[in-house]
Every structure is written in structure tokens, then in C-alpha cells.
XYZ file of N, CA and C in Angstrom:
450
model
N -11.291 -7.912 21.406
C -10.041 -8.607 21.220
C -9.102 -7.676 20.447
N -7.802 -7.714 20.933
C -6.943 -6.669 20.642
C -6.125 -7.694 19.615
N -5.941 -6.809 17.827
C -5.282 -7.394 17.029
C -3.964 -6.247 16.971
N -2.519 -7.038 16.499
C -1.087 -6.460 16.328
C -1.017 -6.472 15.084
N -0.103 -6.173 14.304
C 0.672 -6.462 13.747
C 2.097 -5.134 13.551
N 2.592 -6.510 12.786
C 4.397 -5.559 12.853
C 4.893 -5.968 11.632
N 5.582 -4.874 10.956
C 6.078 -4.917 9.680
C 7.774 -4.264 9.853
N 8.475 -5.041 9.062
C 10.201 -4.039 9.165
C 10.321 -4.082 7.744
N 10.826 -2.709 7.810
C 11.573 -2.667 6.428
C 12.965 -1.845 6.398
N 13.948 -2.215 5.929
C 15.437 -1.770 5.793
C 15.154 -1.050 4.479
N 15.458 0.178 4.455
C 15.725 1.257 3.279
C 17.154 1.807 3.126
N 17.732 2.200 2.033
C 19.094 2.679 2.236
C 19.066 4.100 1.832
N 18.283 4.835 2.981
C 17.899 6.199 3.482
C 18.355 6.831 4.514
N 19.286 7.643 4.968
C 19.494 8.414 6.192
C 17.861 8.136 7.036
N 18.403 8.194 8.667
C 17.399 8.041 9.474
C 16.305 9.043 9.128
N 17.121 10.544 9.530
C 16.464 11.335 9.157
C 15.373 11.675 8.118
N 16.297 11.338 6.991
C 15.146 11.390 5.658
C 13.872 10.638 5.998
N 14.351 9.077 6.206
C 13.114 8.465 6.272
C 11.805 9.138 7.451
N 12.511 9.159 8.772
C 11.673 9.480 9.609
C 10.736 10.631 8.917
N 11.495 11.841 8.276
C 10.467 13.046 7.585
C 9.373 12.634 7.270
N 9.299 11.620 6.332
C 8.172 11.041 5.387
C 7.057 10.197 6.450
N 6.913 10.145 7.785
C 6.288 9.371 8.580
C 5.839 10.419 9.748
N 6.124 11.840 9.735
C 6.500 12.620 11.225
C 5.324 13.552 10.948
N 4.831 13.739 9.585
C 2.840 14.408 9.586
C 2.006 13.778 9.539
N 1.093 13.592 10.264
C -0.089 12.498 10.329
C -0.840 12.985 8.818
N -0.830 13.867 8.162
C -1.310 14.270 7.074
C -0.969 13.166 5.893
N 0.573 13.117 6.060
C 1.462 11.995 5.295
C 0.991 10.718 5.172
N 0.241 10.289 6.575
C 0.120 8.882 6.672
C -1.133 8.538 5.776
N -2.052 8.958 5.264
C -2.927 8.997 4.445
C -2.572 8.512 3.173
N -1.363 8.925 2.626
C -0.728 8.592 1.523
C 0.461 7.344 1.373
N 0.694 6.379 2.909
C 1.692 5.780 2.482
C 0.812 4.936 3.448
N -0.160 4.432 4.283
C -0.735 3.419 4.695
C -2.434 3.282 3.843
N -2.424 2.277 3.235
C -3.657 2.266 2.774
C -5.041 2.470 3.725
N -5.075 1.351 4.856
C -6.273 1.501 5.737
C -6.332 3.180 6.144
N -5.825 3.929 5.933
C -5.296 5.426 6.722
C -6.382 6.051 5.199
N -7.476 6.288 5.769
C -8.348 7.036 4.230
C -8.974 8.485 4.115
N -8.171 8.947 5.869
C -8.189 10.346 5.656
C -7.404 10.761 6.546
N -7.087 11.952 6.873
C -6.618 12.520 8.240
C -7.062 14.688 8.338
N -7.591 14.885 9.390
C -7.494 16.151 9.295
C -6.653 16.474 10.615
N -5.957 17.620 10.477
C -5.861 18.529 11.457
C -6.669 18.676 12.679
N -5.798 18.537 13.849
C -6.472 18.788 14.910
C -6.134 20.558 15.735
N -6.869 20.964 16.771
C -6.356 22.111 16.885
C -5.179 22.273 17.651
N -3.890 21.072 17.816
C -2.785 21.268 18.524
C -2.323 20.557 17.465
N -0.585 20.812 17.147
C 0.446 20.252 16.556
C 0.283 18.426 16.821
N 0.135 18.394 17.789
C -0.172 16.707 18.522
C -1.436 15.647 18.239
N -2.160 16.898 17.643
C -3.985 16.214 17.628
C -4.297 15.964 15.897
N -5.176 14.875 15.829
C -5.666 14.934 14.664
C -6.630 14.128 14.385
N -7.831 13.969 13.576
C -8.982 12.840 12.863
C -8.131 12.178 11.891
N -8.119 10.617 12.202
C -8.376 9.764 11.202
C -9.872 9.200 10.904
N -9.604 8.609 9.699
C -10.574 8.140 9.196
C -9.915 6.607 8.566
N -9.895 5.838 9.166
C -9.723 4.329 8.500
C -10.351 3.032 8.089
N -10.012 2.396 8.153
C -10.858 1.493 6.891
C -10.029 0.019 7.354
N -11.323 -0.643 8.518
C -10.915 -2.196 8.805
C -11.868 -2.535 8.266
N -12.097 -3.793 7.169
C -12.701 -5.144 6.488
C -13.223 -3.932 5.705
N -14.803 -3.468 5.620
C -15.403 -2.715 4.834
C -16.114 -1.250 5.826
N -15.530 -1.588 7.064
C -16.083 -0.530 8.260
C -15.180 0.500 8.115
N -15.948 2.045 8.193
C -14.670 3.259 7.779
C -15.055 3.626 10.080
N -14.197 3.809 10.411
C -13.967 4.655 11.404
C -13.253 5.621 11.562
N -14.014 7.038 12.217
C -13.679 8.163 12.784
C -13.361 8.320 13.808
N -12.316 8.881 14.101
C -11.694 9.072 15.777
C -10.656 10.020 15.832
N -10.283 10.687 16.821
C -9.416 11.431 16.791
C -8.299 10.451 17.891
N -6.827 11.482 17.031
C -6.387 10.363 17.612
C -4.773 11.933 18.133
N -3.550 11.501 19.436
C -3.079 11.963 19.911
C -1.651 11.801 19.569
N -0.317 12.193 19.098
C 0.879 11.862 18.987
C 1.528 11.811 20.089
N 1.723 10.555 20.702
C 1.844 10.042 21.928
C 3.420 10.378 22.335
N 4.022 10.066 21.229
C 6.102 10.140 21.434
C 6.401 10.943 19.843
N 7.023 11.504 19.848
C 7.744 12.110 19.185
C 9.092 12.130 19.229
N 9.965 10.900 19.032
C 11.561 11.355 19.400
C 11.982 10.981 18.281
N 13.179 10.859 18.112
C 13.651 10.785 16.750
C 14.070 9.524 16.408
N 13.688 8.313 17.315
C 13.685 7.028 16.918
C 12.206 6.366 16.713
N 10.980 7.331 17.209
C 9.863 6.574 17.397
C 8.675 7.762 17.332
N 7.778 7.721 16.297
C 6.470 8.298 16.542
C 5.504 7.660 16.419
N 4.319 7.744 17.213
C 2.989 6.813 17.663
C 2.176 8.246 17.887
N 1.073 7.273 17.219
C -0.467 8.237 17.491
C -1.651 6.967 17.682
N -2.130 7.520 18.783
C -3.225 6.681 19.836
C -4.115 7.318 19.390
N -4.887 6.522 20.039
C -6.824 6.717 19.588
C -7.016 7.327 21.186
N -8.014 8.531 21.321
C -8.528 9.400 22.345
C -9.744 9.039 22.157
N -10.523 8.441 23.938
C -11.497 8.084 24.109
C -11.768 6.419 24.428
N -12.720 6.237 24.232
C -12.764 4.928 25.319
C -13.439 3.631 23.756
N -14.240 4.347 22.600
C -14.982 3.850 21.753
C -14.176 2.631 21.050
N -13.064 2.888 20.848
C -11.872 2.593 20.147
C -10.758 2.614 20.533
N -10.082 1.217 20.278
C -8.175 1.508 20.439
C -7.568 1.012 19.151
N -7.254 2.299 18.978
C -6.000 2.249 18.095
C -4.934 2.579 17.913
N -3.716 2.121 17.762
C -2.154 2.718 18.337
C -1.310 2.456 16.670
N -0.466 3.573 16.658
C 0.266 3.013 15.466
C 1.682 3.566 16.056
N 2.355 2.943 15.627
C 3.690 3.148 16.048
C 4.852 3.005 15.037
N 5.512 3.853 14.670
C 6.670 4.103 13.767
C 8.177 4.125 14.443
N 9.039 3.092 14.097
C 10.333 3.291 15.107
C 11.461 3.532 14.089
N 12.455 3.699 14.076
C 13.687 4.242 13.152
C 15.085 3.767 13.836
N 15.623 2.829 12.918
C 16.903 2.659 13.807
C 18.192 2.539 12.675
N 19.043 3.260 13.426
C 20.247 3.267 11.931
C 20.574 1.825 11.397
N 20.586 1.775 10.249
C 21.246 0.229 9.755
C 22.327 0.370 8.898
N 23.189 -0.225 9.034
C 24.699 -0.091 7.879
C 23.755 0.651 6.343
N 24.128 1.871 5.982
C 23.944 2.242 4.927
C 22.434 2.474 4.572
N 21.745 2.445 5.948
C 20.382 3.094 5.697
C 19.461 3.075 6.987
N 18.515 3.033 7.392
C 17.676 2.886 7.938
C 16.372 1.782 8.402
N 16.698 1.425 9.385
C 15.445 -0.265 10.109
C 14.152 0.435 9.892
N 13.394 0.666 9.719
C 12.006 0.995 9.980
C 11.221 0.221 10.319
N 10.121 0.326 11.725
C 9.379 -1.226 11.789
C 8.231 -0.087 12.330
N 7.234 -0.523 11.572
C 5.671 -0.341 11.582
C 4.804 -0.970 12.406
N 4.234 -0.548 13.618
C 3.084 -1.575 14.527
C 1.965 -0.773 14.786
N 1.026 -1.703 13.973
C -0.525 -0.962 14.523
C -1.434 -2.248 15.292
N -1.942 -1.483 16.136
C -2.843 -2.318 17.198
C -4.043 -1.914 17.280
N -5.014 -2.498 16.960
C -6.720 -1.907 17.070
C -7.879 -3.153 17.591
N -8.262 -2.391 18.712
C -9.100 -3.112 19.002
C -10.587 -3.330 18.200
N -11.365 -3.937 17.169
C -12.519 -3.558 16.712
C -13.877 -3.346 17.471
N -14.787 -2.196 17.114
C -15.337 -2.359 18.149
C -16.939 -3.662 17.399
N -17.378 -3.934 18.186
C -18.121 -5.353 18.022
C -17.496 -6.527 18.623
N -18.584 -7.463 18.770
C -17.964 -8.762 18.705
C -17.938 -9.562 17.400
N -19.097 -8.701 16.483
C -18.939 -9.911 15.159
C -17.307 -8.854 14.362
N -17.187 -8.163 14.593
C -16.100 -7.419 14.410
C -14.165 -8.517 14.541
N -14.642 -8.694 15.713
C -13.673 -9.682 16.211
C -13.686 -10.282 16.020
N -14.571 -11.448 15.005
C -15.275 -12.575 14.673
C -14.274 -12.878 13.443
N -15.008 -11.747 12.779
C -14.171 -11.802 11.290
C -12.905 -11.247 11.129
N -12.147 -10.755 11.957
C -10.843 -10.564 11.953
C -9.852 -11.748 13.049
N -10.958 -12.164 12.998
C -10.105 -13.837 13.845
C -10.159 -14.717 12.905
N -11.322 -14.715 11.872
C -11.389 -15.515 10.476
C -11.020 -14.991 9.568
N -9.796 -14.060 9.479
C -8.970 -14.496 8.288
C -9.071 -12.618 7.558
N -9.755 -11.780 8.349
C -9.574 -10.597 7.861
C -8.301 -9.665 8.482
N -7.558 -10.338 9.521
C -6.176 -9.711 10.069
C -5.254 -10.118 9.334
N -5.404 -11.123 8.574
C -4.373 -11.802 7.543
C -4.212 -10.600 6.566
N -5.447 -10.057 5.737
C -5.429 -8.921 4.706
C -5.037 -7.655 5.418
N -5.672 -7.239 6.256
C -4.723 -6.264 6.793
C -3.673 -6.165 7.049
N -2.548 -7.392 7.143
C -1.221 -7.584 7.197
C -0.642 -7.479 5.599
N -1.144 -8.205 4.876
C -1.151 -7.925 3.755
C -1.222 -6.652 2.913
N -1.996 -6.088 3.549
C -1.686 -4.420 3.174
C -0.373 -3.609 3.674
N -0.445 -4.296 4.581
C 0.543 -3.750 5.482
C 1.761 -3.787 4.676
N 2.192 -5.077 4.024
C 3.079 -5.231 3.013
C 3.276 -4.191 2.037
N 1.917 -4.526 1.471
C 1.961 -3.934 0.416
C 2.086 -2.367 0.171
N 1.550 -1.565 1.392
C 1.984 -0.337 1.718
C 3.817 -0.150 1.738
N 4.485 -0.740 2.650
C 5.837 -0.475 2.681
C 6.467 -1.004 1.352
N 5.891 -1.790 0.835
C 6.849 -2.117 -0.357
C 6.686 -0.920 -0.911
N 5.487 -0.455 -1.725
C 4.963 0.849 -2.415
C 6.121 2.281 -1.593
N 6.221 1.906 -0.685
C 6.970 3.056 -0.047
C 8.429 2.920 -0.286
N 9.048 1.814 -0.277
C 10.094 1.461 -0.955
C 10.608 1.257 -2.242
N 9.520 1.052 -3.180
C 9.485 1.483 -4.706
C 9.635 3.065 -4.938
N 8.943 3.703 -3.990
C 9.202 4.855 -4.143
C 10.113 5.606 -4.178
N 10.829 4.998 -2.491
C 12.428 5.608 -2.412
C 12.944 5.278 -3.361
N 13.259 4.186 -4.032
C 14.219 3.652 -5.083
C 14.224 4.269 -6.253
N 13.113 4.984 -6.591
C 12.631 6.011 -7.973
C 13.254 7.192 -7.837
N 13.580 8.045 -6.902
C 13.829 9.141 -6.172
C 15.387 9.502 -5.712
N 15.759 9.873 -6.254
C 17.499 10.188 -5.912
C 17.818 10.561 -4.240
N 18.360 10.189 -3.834
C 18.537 11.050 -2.647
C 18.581 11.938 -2.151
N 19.397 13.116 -3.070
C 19.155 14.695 -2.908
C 18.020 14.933 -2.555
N 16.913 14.178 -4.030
C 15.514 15.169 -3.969
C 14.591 14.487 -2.630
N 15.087 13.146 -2.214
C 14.741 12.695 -0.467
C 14.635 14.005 0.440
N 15.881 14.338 0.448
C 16.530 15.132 1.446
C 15.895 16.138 1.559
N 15.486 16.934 0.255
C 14.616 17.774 -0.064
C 13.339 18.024 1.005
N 12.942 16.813 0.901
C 11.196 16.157 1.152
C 11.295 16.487 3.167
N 12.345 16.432 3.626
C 12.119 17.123 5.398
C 11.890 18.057 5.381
């Protein structure tokens, strides 16, 4: 069973800036919690995550599917696992839309069990709690030294 979720957050960040902070899969380690590692793959496009649904860590490599300057997504390669995350960017009066969607299929059925009882709720919940943390951040941070950070 395939779980969604979708998060938006409005920042008052140039597109650009923001997108920087989302455009290395290296990055995502540090601003999505379930995200508990990432290495280098041997193409600009490729890379291992390592994430973290309920108390299960999974390994997979995964592919940067789009790269444009409104939208980057990295898919799960292989058949074991689906996982899609998707980052979109859209100008908003005086800053930037950002909306976050990750989709993962777990693999199991008791897997699906417990994320139908109430463990997709906490992962949404992180989900929060990641972009807020990311938005506390911008707000600490002057803009210049943003600008810096591409």
C-alpha cells in the first residue's frame, strides 16, 4: 500500500536561494529527519539513502528524476522499494511556495499494517516539524548570508 504525504511552506526567500538548500541530496540528510544518511553515487544524478520509517532503517539507492528549477525529485531504483520525494518551488509575493511530497511504499504487509494504524500520522508530523526547523532557520539568517549558501 502506497502512503503520500504533502507539506507547503511559504518562506520570504528568493526562489533561487531556497531551491539551493534542497538541490544536494547530501543536504537532505540535514533538513528531513526520516533522511538518516545519504552517500554519493557514481553520477551527479545517483545516490544511497538511508531512512528511517516507524523503527525500520532502509537502504536504497535512489535517482534524481527532474531537475528544473521549479521541481527536484529523487526515486527509489529497483523493484524492493518505492520511494519518491519531490521538492517543487513556486514564486510567492515576497518569497517563495515550497511544497514537499514523499511517497513510499513499505515493504511488508505488517509494514502497511502499522502505518495504516496511526504511524503515517507521525511521519507527517515530522514532516512538520522538519519544515518548520527549516524555517526557523531561514528567519535566524540574514539574507545576504542565504544567498551566500548557492
Amino acid at each position: 500500500m502506497q502512503f503520500t504525504h504533502e507539506r507547503t511552506l511559504i518562506v520570504d526567500r528568493p526562489l533561487r536561494a531556497v531551491r539551493g538548500h534542497w538541490a544536494e541530496p547530501d543536504a537532505l540528510a540535514g533538513r528531513l529527519s526520516h533522511i538518516r544518511a545519504v552517500a554519493p553515487g557514481p553520477a551527479d544524478d545517483l545516490a544511497r539513502f538511508v531512512i528511517c520509517l516507524d523503527t525500520s532503517h532502509l537502504e536504497f539507492a535512489v535517482q534524481r528524476t527532474m531537475n528544473t528549477d521549479e521541481t527536484l525529485c529523487w526515486q527509489s531504483l529497483g523493484t524492493e522499494f518505492l520511494y519518491v520525494l519531490c521538492v517543487t518551488f513556486r514564486p510567492q509575493a515576497g518569497g517563495t511556495c515550497l511544497t514537499l511530497t514523499v511517497a513510499y511504499d513499505p515493504p511488508g504487509f505488517l509494514a502497511d499494517v502499522a502505518e495504516s494504524l496511526g504511524l503515517a500520522r507521525l511521519f507527517e508530523r515530522a514532516l512538520d516539524a522538519d519544515l518548520r526547523r527549516y524555517a526557523d532557520a531561514l528567519r535566524q539568517r540574514p539574507p545576504a548570508e542565504l544567498a551566500l549558501v548557492e
